[in-house]
PDB file of C-alpha atoms in Angstrom:
ATOM      1  CA  MET A   7     -55.853  20.536 -44.208  1.00 43.00           C
ATOM      2  CA  ALA A   8     -52.338  19.905 -42.395  1.00 52.00           C
ATOM      3  CA  GLU A   9     -51.277  22.779 -40.160  1.00 57.00           C
ATOM      4  CA  GLU A  10     -47.921  24.004 -39.786  1.00 56.00           C
ATOM      5  CA  HIS A  11     -46.784  23.263 -36.230  1.00 59.00           C
ATOM      6  CA  LYS A  12     -43.772  24.392 -34.218  1.00 69.00           C
ATOM      7  CA  ASP A  13     -41.070  21.515 -34.623  1.00 73.00           C
ATOM      8  CA  THR A  14     -41.311  18.985 -31.847  1.00 75.00           C
ATOM      9  CA  ASN A  15     -38.011  17.434 -30.462  1.00 85.00           C
ATOM     10  CA  TYR A  16     -38.921  13.948 -30.719  1.00 87.00           C
ATOM     11  CA  MET A  17     -35.571  12.849 -29.411  1.00 91.00           C
ATOM     12  CA  ALA A  18     -36.365  14.863 -26.168  1.00 91.00           C
ATOM     13  CA  ILE A  19     -39.567  12.882 -25.915  1.00 92.00           C
ATOM     14  CA  PHE A  20     -37.555   9.627 -26.653  1.00 93.00           C
ATOM     15  CA  TRP A  21     -35.397  10.328 -23.892  1.00 95.00           C
ATOM     16  CA  TRP A  22     -38.108  11.153 -21.283  1.00 94.00           C
ATOM     17  CA  LEU A  23     -39.996   7.813 -22.435  1.00 95.00           C
ATOM     18  CA  LEU A  24     -36.671   6.048 -21.881  1.00 96.00           C
ATOM     19  CA  ALA A  25     -36.003   7.430 -18.517  1.00 96.00           C
ATOM     20  CA  LEU A  26     -39.607   6.629 -17.381  1.00 96.00           C
ATOM     21  CA  THR A  27     -39.162   3.132 -18.634  1.00 96.00           C
ATOM     22  CA  VAL A  28     -35.715   2.925 -16.407  1.00 97.00           C
ATOM     23  CA  LEU A  29     -37.685   4.268 -13.512  1.00 96.00           C
ATOM     24  CA  GLU A  30     -40.468   1.694 -13.786  1.00 96.00           C
ATOM     25  CA  VAL A  31     -38.079  -0.978 -14.043  1.00 96.00           C
ATOM     26  CA  LEU A  32     -36.328   0.222 -10.768  1.00 95.00           C
ATOM     27  CA  ALA A  33     -39.801   0.591  -9.151  1.00 94.00           C
ATOM     28  CA  ALA A  34     -40.764  -2.938  -9.885  1.00 93.00           C
ATOM     29  CA  ILE A  35     -37.532  -4.220  -8.543  1.00 94.00           C
ATOM     30  CA  SER A  36     -37.518  -2.229  -5.454  1.00 93.00           C
ATOM     31  CA  PRO A  37     -38.396  -3.349  -1.816  1.00 94.00           C
ATOM     32  CA  ILE A  38     -41.327  -1.360  -1.234  1.00 93.00           C
ATOM     33  CA  SER A  39     -44.805  -2.189  -0.627  1.00 92.00           C
ATOM     34  CA  GLN A  40     -47.206  -3.739  -3.196  1.00 91.00           C
ATOM     35  CA  GLY A  41     -49.465  -0.683  -2.899  1.00 90.00           C
ATOM     36  CA  ALA A  42     -46.996   2.117  -3.390  1.00 91.00           C
ATOM     37  CA  LYS A  43     -45.321  -0.049  -6.265  1.00 93.00           C
ATOM     38  CA  ALA A  44     -48.530  -0.424  -7.936  1.00 92.00           C
ATOM     39  CA  THR A  45     -49.364   3.399  -7.589  1.00 93.00           C
ATOM     40  CA  LEU A  46     -45.763   4.320  -8.984  1.00 94.00           C
ATOM     41  CA  LEU A  47     -46.088   2.060 -11.981  1.00 94.00           C
ATOM     42  CA  VAL A  48     -49.530   3.180 -12.857  1.00 94.00           C
ATOM     43  CA  VAL A  49     -48.417   6.972 -12.540  1.00 94.00           C
ATOM     44  CA  MET A  50     -45.343   6.519 -14.845  1.00 95.00           C
ATOM     45  CA  ALA A  51     -47.554   4.516 -17.232  1.00 94.00           C
ATOM     46  CA  LEU A  52     -49.965   7.134 -17.521  1.00 93.00           C
ATOM     47  CA  ALA A  53     -47.313   9.700 -17.943  1.00 93.00           C
ATOM     48  CA  LYS A  54     -45.599   7.571 -20.906  1.00 95.00           C
ATOM     49  CA  ALA A  55     -49.034   7.258 -22.637  1.00 91.00           C
ATOM     50  CA  ILE A  56     -49.761  10.819 -22.359  1.00 88.00           C
ATOM     51  CA  LEU A  57     -46.377  11.602 -23.760  1.00 90.00           C
ATOM     52  CA  VAL A  58     -47.111   9.202 -26.619  1.00 89.00           C
ATOM     53  CA  ALA A  59     -50.627  10.510 -27.231  1.00 85.00           C
ATOM     54  CA  MET A  60     -49.669  14.270 -27.074  1.00 84.00           C
ATOM     55  CA  TYR A  61     -46.581  14.127 -29.385  1.00 84.00           C
ATOM     56  CA  PHE A  62     -46.423  11.245 -31.639  1.00 82.00           C
ATOM     57  CA  MET A  63     -50.137  11.181 -32.167  1.00 80.00           C
ATOM     58  CA  HIS A  64     -50.369  14.930 -32.522  1.00 77.00           C
ATOM     59  CA  LEU A  65     -53.114  15.398 -29.816  1.00 74.00           C
ATOM     60  CA  ARG A  66     -51.312  18.209 -28.498  1.00 77.00           C
ATOM     61  CA  PHE A  67     -52.461  20.556 -31.382  1.00 77.00           C
ATOM     62  CA  GLU A  68     -56.060  19.245 -31.133  1.00 78.00           C
ATOM     63  CA  THR A  69     -57.346  20.987 -27.972  1.00 77.00           C
ATOM     64  CA  ARG A  70     -61.056  21.147 -29.188  1.00 83.00           C
ATOM     65  CA  THR A  71     -61.508  17.658 -30.546  1.00 80.00           C
ATOM     66  CA  LEU A  72     -59.522  16.239 -27.411  1.00 77.00           C
ATOM     67  CA  ALA A  73     -61.641  17.957 -24.818  1.00 81.00           C
ATOM     68  CA  ALA A  74     -64.748  16.692 -26.597  1.00 85.00           C
ATOM     69  CA  ILE A  75     -63.585  13.212 -26.775  1.00 84.00           C
ATOM     70  CA  VAL A  76     -62.423  13.268 -23.030  1.00 82.00           C
ATOM     71  CA  VAL A  77     -65.358  15.418 -21.502  1.00 88.00           C
ATOM     72  CA  THR A  78     -68.344  13.430 -23.335  1.00 92.00           C
ATOM     73  CA  PRO A  79     -67.555  10.040 -21.473  1.00 92.00           C
ATOM     74  CA  LEU A  80     -66.925  11.820 -18.409  1.00 91.00           C
ATOM     75  CA  VAL A  81     -70.199  13.585 -18.374  1.00 94.00           C
ATOM     76  CA  LEU A  82     -72.095  10.338 -19.322  1.00 95.00           C
ATOM     77  CA  CYS A  83     -70.268   8.452 -16.660  1.00 92.00           C
ATOM     78  CA  VAL A  84     -71.192  11.173 -13.901  1.00 93.00           C
ATOM     79  CA  PHE A  85     -75.020  11.219 -15.356  1.00 94.00           C
ATOM     80  CA  LEU A  86     -75.134   7.521 -15.283  1.00 93.00           C
ATOM     81  CA  LEU A  87     -73.776   7.316 -11.292  1.00 89.00           C
ATOM     82  CA  VAL A  88     -75.995  10.065 -10.271  1.00 90.00           C
ATOM     83  CA  MET A  89     -79.103   8.499 -11.784  1.00 90.00           C
ATOM     84  CA  LEU A  90     -78.240   4.904 -10.580  1.00 88.00           C
ATOM     85  CA  PHE A  91     -76.990   5.663  -7.250  1.00 84.00           C
ATOM     86  CA  PRO A  92     -80.416   6.112  -5.330  1.00 81.00           C
ATOM     87  CA  ASP A  93     -81.420   2.783  -6.858  1.00 80.00           C
ATOM     88  CA  MET A  94     -78.415   1.143  -5.617  1.00 74.00           C
ATOM     89  CA  LEU A  95     -78.724   2.267  -2.211  1.00 75.00           C
ATOM     90  CA  THR A  96     -82.344   1.091  -2.007  1.00 74.00           C
ATOM     91  CA  HIS A  97     -82.072  -2.208  -3.935  1.00 67.00           C
ATOM     92  CA  SER A  98     -78.661  -3.540  -3.203  1.00 60.00           C
ATOM     93  CA  SER A  99     -79.672  -5.595  -0.053  1.00 56.00           C
ATOM     94  CA  GLN A 100     -82.721  -6.940  -1.729  1.00 58.00           C
ATOM     95  CA  THR A 101     -81.163  -8.028  -4.877  1.00 58.00           C
ATOM     96  CA  ALA A 102     -81.229 -11.599  -4.481  1.00 54.00           C
ATOM     97  CA  LYS A 103     -84.647 -11.847  -2.999  1.00 60.00           C
ATOM     98  CA  SER A 104     -86.074  -9.726  -6.010  1.00 58.00           C
ATOM     99  CA  TRP A 105     -84.545 -12.625  -8.280  1.00 58.00           C
ATOM    100  CA  GLY A 106     -86.479 -15.215  -6.186  1.00 59.00           C
ATOM    101  CA  VAL A 107     -83.124 -16.622  -5.170  1.00 55.00           C
ATOM    102  CA  GLU A 108     -83.287 -17.391  -1.139  1.00 58.00           C
ATOM    103  CA  LYS A 109     -80.701 -20.002  -0.779  1.00 56.00           C
ATOM    104  CA  VAL A 110     -78.283 -21.345  -3.041  1.00 53.00           C
ATOM    105  CA  LYS A 111     -77.254 -25.084  -2.573  1.00 57.00           C
ATOM    106  CA  LYS A 112     -74.197 -26.428  -3.858  1.00 61.00           C
ATOM    107  CA  VAL A 113     -74.813 -30.062  -5.265  1.00 62.00           C
ATOM    108  CA  ASP A 114     -72.022 -32.437  -6.567  1.00 63.00           C
ATOM    109  CA  ALA A 115     -72.911 -34.787  -9.607  1.00 61.00           C
ATOM    110  CA  ALA A 116     -72.620 -37.855  -7.100  1.00 62.00           C
ATOM    111  CA  ASP A 117     -75.043 -36.348  -4.772  1.00 59.00           C
ATOM    112  CA  ALA A 118     -77.364 -35.462  -7.512  1.00 57.00           C
ATOM    113  CA  ASP A 119     -77.344 -39.316  -8.573  1.00 58.00           C
ATOM    114  CA  ASP A 120     -77.963 -40.333  -5.250  1.00 58.00           C
ATOM    115  CA  GLU A 121     -81.019 -38.004  -5.113  1.00 56.00           C
ATOM    116  CA  ASP A 122     -82.386 -39.385  -8.142  1.00 55.00           C
ATOM    117  CA  ASP A 123     -81.922 -43.151  -6.992  1.00 56.00           C
ATOM    118  CA  ASP A 124     -84.091 -42.023  -3.644  1.00 54.00           C
ATOM    119  CA  ASP A 125     -86.551 -40.706  -5.819  1.00 54.00           C
ATOM    120  CA  ASP A 126     -87.142 -44.016  -7.700  1.00 54.00           C
ATOM    121  CA  ASP A 127     -87.041 -46.017  -4.391  1.00 54.00           C
ATOM    122  CA  ASP A 128     -89.935 -43.890  -2.964  1.00 53.00           C
ATOM    123  CA  GLU A 129     -92.241 -44.204  -6.163  1.00 54.00           C
ATOM    124  CA  ASP A 130     -91.531 -48.092  -6.036  1.00 54.00           C
ATOM    125  CA  ASP A 131     -92.494 -48.165  -2.398  1.00 54.00           C
ATOM    126  CA  ASP A 132     -95.827 -46.246  -3.271  1.00 55.00           C
ATOM    127  CA  ASP A 133     -96.674 -48.826  -5.762  1.00 54.00           C
ATOM    128  CA  GLU A 134     -96.242 -51.989  -3.284  1.00 55.00           C
ATOM    129  CA  ASP A 135     -98.979 -49.938  -1.089  1.00 54.00           C
ATOM    130  CA  ASP A 136    -101.387 -50.321  -3.685  1.00 51.00           C
TER     131      ASP A 136
END
């Protein structure tokens, strides 16, 4: 069941992970724009995740299984986007109307009580007319 693999130099992976962590800390405290900082941090985090998955989770040696695990959700995602895109184009502006929502009115609790009192007064006025 377990296949013999070429010995992996785990210390080299450790040093790469450590270097990426130090670079992440330096990127976080650097005076660059927020967008560039976020991009750098995400790229370095992905690199670290790939290193951990490939070597410590031994996915480097599972090429067929890994390909199936990665490709299947991507194919489903692309399929859903292609199938739903025309619907999103035609119905996005009419979504609220199709749900029967024309105008949303924000009502505070105090205003709601006042409106209830006004309704009661109107009913009393109707009784006096009889």
